[in-house]
Amino acid sequence: VETLNPFASLSVISLNKANISLSEHLLVTGVTRMENTGQIYNAAKTKLISPGKAPILVEPLSAKFVLYRPKADPKLKVRALDANGQPIKTRVSAKWVKNSLVFSWIPSAFYLEIFK
């Protein structure tokens, strides 16, 4: 994974019994820095002064993934999902480079799904 975000938590999990390098159904999640609108900390950022309120402000995630596979499988697709796990219209660009599936995070996505 390559990202320009100073903080990001990323995960890839298999949604079937196969390990990640062989699974035909994966879920990719990504989280960046978030805080409520108007949230205030002390100068050292060690104590919350005001919790703020909705909406939550989220730093956009920018990430490029290279998922190695034993062999290329052009039937694997990548799609973006919303917070409820439903597909969104924004297309995820994915390509095979030798035996690796290369794709990038879509800023409007809550999750990415890799599937056949």
CSV table of N, CA and C in Angstrom, one decimal:
chain,number,residue,atom,x,y,z
A,1,VAL,N,0.9,-1.2,0.0
A,1,VAL,CA,0.0,0.0,0.0
A,1,VAL,C,0.9,1.2,0.0
A,2,GLU,N,0.5,2.2,-0.8
A,2,GLU,CA,1.2,3.5,-0.8
A,2,GLU,C,0.1,4.5,-0.5
A,3,THR,N,0.4,5.4,0.5
A,3,THR,CA,-0.5,6.5,0.8
A,3,THR,C,0.2,7.8,1.1
A,4,LEU,N,-0.4,8.9,0.8
A,4,LEU,CA,0.2,10.2,1.2
A,4,LEU,C,-0.4,10.7,2.5
A,5,ASN,N,-1.4,10.0,3.0
A,5,ASN,CA,-2.0,10.4,4.3
A,5,ASN,C,-1.0,10.2,5.4
A,6,PRO,N,-0.9,11.2,6.3
A,6,PRO,CA,0.0,11.1,7.5
A,6,PRO,C,-0.5,10.0,8.5
A,7,PHE,N,-1.8,9.8,8.5
A,7,PHE,CA,-2.4,8.8,9.3
A,7,PHE,C,-3.4,8.0,8.6
A,8,ALA,N,-3.4,6.7,8.5
A,8,ALA,CA,-4.4,5.9,7.9
A,8,ALA,C,-4.3,4.5,8.5
A,9,SER,N,-5.5,3.9,8.7
A,9,SER,CA,-5.6,2.5,9.1
A,9,SER,C,-6.3,1.8,8.0
A,10,LEU,N,-5.6,0.8,7.4
A,10,LEU,CA,-6.1,0.1,6.3
A,10,LEU,C,-6.1,-1.4,6.6
A,11,SER,N,-7.1,-2.1,6.1
A,11,SER,CA,-7.1,-3.6,6.3
A,11,SER,C,-7.7,-4.2,5.0
A,12,VAL,N,-7.3,-5.5,4.8
A,12,VAL,CA,-7.8,-6.3,3.8
A,12,VAL,C,-8.2,-7.6,4.5
A,13,ILE,N,-9.5,-8.1,4.3
A,13,ILE,CA,-9.9,-9.3,4.9
A,13,ILE,C,-10.5,-10.2,3.9
A,14,SER,N,-10.4,-11.5,4.0
A,14,SER,CA,-11.0,-12.5,3.1
A,14,SER,C,-12.4,-12.7,3.6
A,15,LEU,N,-13.4,-12.7,2.7
A,15,LEU,CA,-14.8,-12.9,3.1
A,15,LEU,C,-15.2,-14.4,2.8
A,16,ASN,N,-14.2,-15.2,2.6
A,16,ASN,CA,-14.4,-16.6,2.5
A,16,ASN,C,-13.3,-17.4,3.2
A,17,LYS,N,-13.2,-18.7,3.1
A,17,LYS,CA,-12.2,-19.4,3.9
A,17,LYS,C,-10.8,-19.4,3.4
A,18,ALA,N,-10.6,-18.8,2.2
A,18,ALA,CA,-9.3,-18.8,1.5
A,18,ALA,C,-8.5,-17.6,2.2
A,19,ASN,N,-7.2,-17.8,2.1
A,19,ASN,CA,-6.3,-16.7,2.6
A,19,ASN,C,-6.3,-15.5,1.6
A,20,ILE,N,-5.8,-14.4,2.0
A,20,ILE,CA,-5.9,-13.2,1.2
A,20,ILE,C,-5.3,-13.4,-0.2
A,21,SER,N,-4.2,-14.1,-0.3
A,21,SER,CA,-3.6,-14.2,-1.6
A,21,SER,C,-4.3,-15.1,-2.6
A,22,LEU,N,-5.3,-15.9,-2.1
A,22,LEU,CA,-6.0,-16.8,-2.9
A,22,LEU,C,-7.5,-16.5,-3.0
A,23,SER,N,-8.0,-15.7,-2.0
A,23,SER,CA,-9.4,-15.4,-1.9
A,23,SER,C,-10.0,-14.7,-3.2
A,24,GLU,N,-11.2,-15.1,-3.5
A,24,GLU,CA,-11.9,-14.5,-4.6
A,24,GLU,C,-13.0,-13.5,-4.1
A,25,HIS,N,-13.0,-13.2,-2.8
A,25,HIS,CA,-13.9,-12.3,-2.2
A,25,HIS,C,-13.2,-11.6,-1.0
A,26,LEU,N,-12.8,-10.3,-1.2
A,26,LEU,CA,-12.1,-9.6,-0.2
A,26,LEU,C,-12.8,-8.3,0.1
A,27,LEU,N,-12.6,-7.8,1.3
A,27,LEU,CA,-13.1,-6.4,1.7
A,27,LEU,C,-11.9,-5.6,2.1
A,28,VAL,N,-11.8,-4.4,1.5
A,28,VAL,CA,-10.7,-3.5,1.9
A,28,VAL,C,-11.4,-2.3,2.6
A,29,THR,N,-10.8,-2.0,3.8
A,29,THR,CA,-11.4,-0.9,4.6
A,29,THR,C,-10.2,0.2,4.8
A,30,GLY,N,-10.6,1.4,4.9
A,30,GLY,CA,-9.7,2.5,5.2
A,30,GLY,C,-10.3,3.6,6.0
A,31,VAL,N,-9.5,4.0,7.0
A,31,VAL,CA,-9.9,5.1,7.9
A,31,VAL,C,-8.8,6.1,8.1
A,32,THR,N,-9.1,7.3,8.1
A,32,THR,CA,-8.2,8.4,8.2
A,32,THR,C,-8.5,9.2,9.5
A,33,ARG,N,-7.9,10.4,9.6
A,33,ARG,CA,-8.2,11.2,10.8
A,33,ARG,C,-9.6,11.8,10.7
A,34,MET,N,-10.3,11.8,11.8
A,34,MET,CA,-11.7,12.3,11.9
A,34,MET,C,-11.9,13.1,13.2
A,35,GLU,N,-12.8,14.1,13.1
A,35,GLU,CA,-13.2,14.8,14.3
A,35,GLU,C,-14.5,15.5,14.0
A,36,ASN,N,-15.2,15.8,15.1
A,36,ASN,CA,-16.5,16.5,15.0
A,36,ASN,C,-16.2,18.0,14.6
A,37,THR,N,-17.2,18.6,13.9
A,37,THR,CA,-17.1,20.0,13.6
A,37,THR,C,-17.0,20.8,14.9
A,38,GLY,N,-16.1,21.7,15.1
A,38,GLY,CA,-15.9,22.5,16.3
A,38,GLY,C,-15.3,21.8,17.4
A,39,GLN,N,-14.7,20.6,17.2
A,39,GLN,CA,-14.0,19.9,18.3
A,39,GLN,C,-12.8,20.7,18.7
A,40,ILE,N,-12.5,20.8,20.0
A,40,ILE,CA,-11.4,21.6,20.5
A,40,ILE,C,-10.6,20.8,21.5
A,41,TYR,N,-9.3,20.8,21.3
A,41,TYR,CA,-8.3,20.2,22.2
A,41,TYR,C,-7.5,21.3,22.9
A,42,ASN,N,-6.8,21.0,24.0
A,42,ASN,CA,-5.9,21.9,24.6
A,42,ASN,C,-4.7,22.0,23.6
A,43,ALA,N,-3.7,23.0,23.9
A,43,ALA,CA,-2.6,23.2,23.0
A,43,ALA,C,-1.7,22.0,22.8
A,44,ALA,N,-1.6,21.1,23.8
A,44,ALA,CA,-0.8,19.9,23.6
A,44,ALA,C,-1.5,18.8,22.9
A,45,LYS,N,-2.8,19.0,22.7
A,45,LYS,CA,-3.7,18.0,22.1
A,45,LYS,C,-3.7,16.7,22.9
A,46,THR,N,-3.7,16.9,24.2
A,46,THR,CA,-3.8,15.8,25.2
A,46,THR,C,-5.1,15.7,25.9
A,47,LYS,N,-5.9,16.8,25.8
A,47,LYS,CA,-7.2,16.8,26.5
A,47,LYS,C,-8.3,17.4,25.6
A,48,LEU,N,-9.4,16.8,25.6
A,48,LEU,CA,-10.5,17.3,24.8
A,48,LEU,C,-11.2,18.4,25.6
A,49,ILE,N,-11.3,19.6,25.0
A,49,ILE,CA,-12.0,20.8,25.7
A,49,ILE,C,-13.4,20.8,25.3
A,50,SER,N,-13.7,20.6,24.1
A,50,SER,CA,-15.1,20.6,23.6
A,50,SER,C,-15.3,19.5,22.6
A,51,PRO,N,-16.3,18.6,22.7
A,51,PRO,CA,-16.5,17.5,21.8
A,51,PRO,C,-17.0,17.9,20.4
A,52,GLY,N,-17.5,19.2,20.3
A,52,GLY,CA,-18.0,19.6,19.0
A,52,GLY,C,-19.3,19.0,18.7
A,53,LYS,N,-19.7,18.9,17.4
A,53,LYS,CA,-21.0,18.3,17.0
A,53,LYS,C,-20.9,17.8,15.6
A,54,ALA,N,-22.0,17.2,15.2
A,54,ALA,CA,-22.0,16.7,13.8
A,54,ALA,C,-22.1,17.9,12.9
A,55,PRO,N,-21.6,17.8,11.7
A,55,PRO,CA,-21.1,16.5,11.0
A,55,PRO,C,-19.7,16.2,11.4
A,56,ILE,N,-19.3,15.0,11.2
A,56,ILE,CA,-17.9,14.5,11.4
A,56,ILE,C,-17.1,15.0,10.2
A,57,LEU,N,-16.0,15.6,10.4
A,57,LEU,CA,-15.1,16.0,9.4
A,57,LEU,C,-14.0,14.8,9.2
A,58,VAL,N,-13.9,14.4,7.9
A,58,VAL,CA,-13.0,13.3,7.6
A,58,VAL,C,-12.0,13.7,6.6
A,59,GLU,N,-10.7,13.3,6.9
A,59,GLU,CA,-9.6,13.6,6.0
A,59,GLU,C,-9.8,12.6,4.8
A,60,PRO,N,-9.8,13.0,3.6
A,60,PRO,CA,-9.9,12.1,2.5
A,60,PRO,C,-8.8,11.1,2.4
A,61,LEU,N,-9.0,9.8,2.1
A,61,LEU,CA,-8.0,8.8,2.0
A,61,LEU,C,-7.5,8.8,0.5
A,62,SER,N,-6.2,8.7,0.4
A,62,SER,CA,-5.6,8.5,-0.9
A,62,SER,C,-4.7,7.3,-0.7
A,63,ALA,N,-5.0,6.2,-1.5
A,63,ALA,CA,-4.1,5.0,-1.3
A,63,ALA,C,-4.1,4.2,-2.6
A,64,LYS,N,-3.0,3.7,-2.9
A,64,LYS,CA,-2.8,2.8,-4.0
A,64,LYS,C,-2.5,1.4,-3.5
A,65,PHE,N,-3.2,0.4,-3.9
A,65,PHE,CA,-3.0,-1.0,-3.4
A,65,PHE,C,-2.4,-1.9,-4.5
A,66,VAL,N,-1.5,-2.7,-4.2
A,66,VAL,CA,-0.9,-3.7,-5.1
A,66,VAL,C,-1.1,-5.1,-4.4
A,67,LEU,N,-2.1,-5.9,-4.9
A,67,LEU,CA,-2.4,-7.1,-4.3
A,67,LEU,C,-1.8,-8.3,-5.1
A,68,TYR,N,-0.8,-8.9,-4.5
A,68,TYR,CA,-0.1,-10.0,-5.2
A,68,TYR,C,-0.9,-11.2,-5.3
A,69,ARG,N,-1.0,-11.9,-6.4
A,69,ARG,CA,-1.7,-13.2,-6.6
A,69,ARG,C,-0.7,-14.2,-7.2
A,70,PRO,N,-0.9,-15.5,-7.0
A,70,PRO,CA,-0.1,-16.5,-7.6
A,70,PRO,C,-0.1,-16.4,-9.2
A,71,LYS,N,-1.2,-16.0,-9.7
A,71,LYS,CA,-1.3,-15.7,-11.2
A,71,LYS,C,-2.4,-14.7,-11.4
A,72,ALA,N,-2.3,-14.0,-12.5
A,72,ALA,CA,-3.3,-12.9,-12.8
A,72,ALA,C,-4.7,-13.6,-13.0
A,73,ASP,N,-5.7,-12.9,-12.6
A,73,ASP,CA,-7.1,-13.5,-12.7
A,73,ASP,C,-8.0,-12.3,-13.2
A,74,PRO,N,-8.1,-12.1,-14.5
A,74,PRO,CA,-8.9,-11.0,-15.1
A,74,PRO,C,-10.3,-11.0,-14.7
A,75,LYS,N,-10.8,-12.1,-14.1
A,75,LYS,CA,-12.2,-12.2,-13.7
A,75,LYS,C,-12.5,-11.4,-12.3
A,76,LEU,N,-11.4,-11.2,-11.6
A,76,LEU,CA,-11.5,-10.4,-10.3
A,76,LEU,C,-11.9,-9.0,-10.7
A,77,LYS,N,-12.9,-8.4,-10.0
A,77,LYS,CA,-13.3,-7.0,-10.1
A,77,LYS,C,-13.2,-6.3,-8.8
A,78,VAL,N,-13.1,-5.0,-8.9
A,78,VAL,CA,-13.0,-4.1,-7.7
A,78,VAL,C,-14.2,-3.1,-7.8
A,79,ARG,N,-15.0,-3.0,-6.7
A,79,ARG,CA,-16.0,-2.0,-6.7
A,79,ARG,C,-16.1,-1.3,-5.4
A,80,ALA,N,-16.5,0.0,-5.5
A,80,ALA,CA,-16.6,0.8,-4.3
A,80,ALA,C,-18.0,0.6,-3.6
A,81,LEU,N,-18.0,0.6,-2.3
A,81,LEU,CA,-19.3,0.4,-1.5
A,81,LEU,C,-19.5,1.6,-0.6
A,82,ASP,N,-20.8,1.9,-0.3
A,82,ASP,CA,-21.1,2.9,0.6
A,82,ASP,C,-21.1,2.4,2.0
A,83,ALA,N,-21.5,3.2,3.0
A,83,ALA,CA,-21.5,2.9,4.4
A,83,ALA,C,-22.4,1.7,4.7
A,84,ASN,N,-23.4,1.4,3.9
A,84,ASN,CA,-24.3,0.3,4.1
A,84,ASN,C,-23.8,-1.0,3.3
A,85,GLY,N,-22.7,-0.9,2.7
A,85,GLY,CA,-22.2,-2.0,1.9
A,85,GLY,C,-22.8,-2.2,0.5
A,86,GLN,N,-23.5,-1.1,0.1
A,86,GLN,CA,-24.1,-1.1,-1.3
A,86,GLN,C,-23.2,-0.5,-2.3
A,87,PRO,N,-23.1,-1.1,-3.5
A,87,PRO,CA,-22.3,-0.5,-4.5
A,87,PRO,C,-22.6,0.9,-4.9
A,88,ILE,N,-21.6,1.7,-5.1
A,88,ILE,CA,-21.8,3.1,-5.6
A,88,ILE,C,-21.4,3.2,-7.1
A,89,LYS,N,-21.8,4.2,-7.7
A,89,LYS,CA,-21.6,4.3,-9.2
A,89,LYS,C,-20.2,4.6,-9.6
A,90,THR,N,-19.4,5.3,-8.7
A,90,THR,CA,-18.1,5.6,-9.0
A,90,THR,C,-17.2,4.4,-9.3
A,91,ARG,N,-16.6,4.4,-10.5
A,91,ARG,CA,-15.8,3.2,-10.9
A,91,ARG,C,-14.5,3.2,-10.3
A,92,VAL,N,-14.0,2.0,-9.9
A,92,VAL,CA,-12.7,1.8,-9.3
A,92,VAL,C,-11.8,1.3,-10.5
A,93,SER,N,-10.7,2.1,-10.7
A,93,SER,CA,-9.8,1.7,-11.8
A,93,SER,C,-8.9,0.6,-11.2
A,94,ALA,N,-8.9,-0.6,-11.9
A,94,ALA,CA,-8.1,-1.7,-11.5
A,94,ALA,C,-7.4,-2.3,-12.7
A,95,LYS,N,-6.1,-2.7,-12.6
A,95,LYS,CA,-5.4,-3.3,-13.7
A,95,LYS,C,-4.5,-4.4,-13.2
A,96,TRP,N,-4.1,-5.3,-14.0
A,96,TRP,CA,-3.2,-6.4,-13.6
A,96,TRP,C,-1.8,-5.9,-14.1
A,97,VAL,N,-0.8,-6.0,-13.3
A,97,VAL,CA,0.6,-5.8,-13.6
A,97,VAL,C,1.3,-7.1,-13.2
A,98,LYS,N,1.6,-7.9,-14.2
A,98,LYS,CA,2.1,-9.2,-14.0
A,98,LYS,C,1.1,-10.0,-13.1
A,99,ASN,N,1.5,-10.4,-11.9
A,99,ASN,CA,0.6,-11.2,-11.0
A,99,ASN,C,0.0,-10.4,-9.9
A,100,SER,N,0.0,-9.1,-10.1
A,100,SER,CA,-0.6,-8.2,-9.1
A,100,SER,C,-1.8,-7.4,-9.6
A,101,LEU,N,-2.8,-7.3,-8.8
A,101,LEU,CA,-3.9,-6.5,-9.1
A,101,LEU,C,-3.7,-5.1,-8.4
A,102,VAL,N,-3.6,-4.1,-9.3
A,102,VAL,CA,-3.3,-2.7,-8.8
A,102,VAL,C,-4.6,-1.8,-8.9
A,103,PHE,N,-4.9,-1.2,-7.8
A,103,PHE,CA,-6.1,-0.4,-7.7
A,103,PHE,C,-5.9,0.7,-6.7
A,104,SER,N,-6.8,1.8,-6.8
A,104,SER,CA,-6.7,2.9,-5.9
A,104,SER,C,-8.0,3.1,-5.2
A,105,TRP,N,-7.9,3.7,-4.0
A,105,TRP,CA,-9.0,4.0,-3.2
A,105,TRP,C,-9.9,5.1,-3.9
A,106,ILE,N,-11.2,5.0,-3.8
A,106,ILE,CA,-12.1,6.0,-4.3
A,106,ILE,C,-12.5,6.9,-3.1
A,107,PRO,N,-12.3,8.2,-3.1
A,107,PRO,CA,-12.6,9.1,-2.0
A,107,PRO,C,-14.0,9.0,-1.5
A,108,SER,N,-15.0,8.7,-2.3
A,108,SER,CA,-16.4,8.6,-1.9
A,108,SER,C,-16.8,7.2,-1.3
A,109,ALA,N,-15.8,6.3,-1.3
A,109,ALA,CA,-16.1,4.9,-0.8
A,109,ALA,C,-15.9,4.8,0.7
A,110,PHE,N,-16.7,3.9,1.3
A,110,PHE,CA,-16.5,3.5,2.6
A,110,PHE,C,-15.7,2.2,2.7
A,111,TYR,N,-15.9,1.4,1.6
A,111,TYR,CA,-15.2,0.1,1.5
A,111,TYR,C,-14.9,-0.1,0.0
A,112,LEU,N,-14.0,-1.0,-0.2
A,112,LEU,CA,-13.8,-1.6,-1.6
A,112,LEU,C,-14.0,-3.1,-1.5
A,113,GLU,N,-14.6,-3.6,-2.5
A,113,GLU,CA,-14.9,-5.1,-2.5
A,113,GLU,C,-14.2,-5.6,-3.8
A,114,ILE,N,-13.5,-6.7,-3.5
A,114,ILE,CA,-12.8,-7.4,-4.6
A,114,ILE,C,-13.6,-8.8,-4.7
A,115,PHE,N,-14.1,-9.1,-5.9
A,115,PHE,CA,-14.9,-10.2,-6.1
A,115,PHE,C,-14.9,-10.7,-7.5
A,116,LYS,N,-15.5,-11.9,-7.7
A,116,LYS,CA,-15.7,-12.5,-9.1
A,116,LYS,C,-17.1,-12.4,-9.4
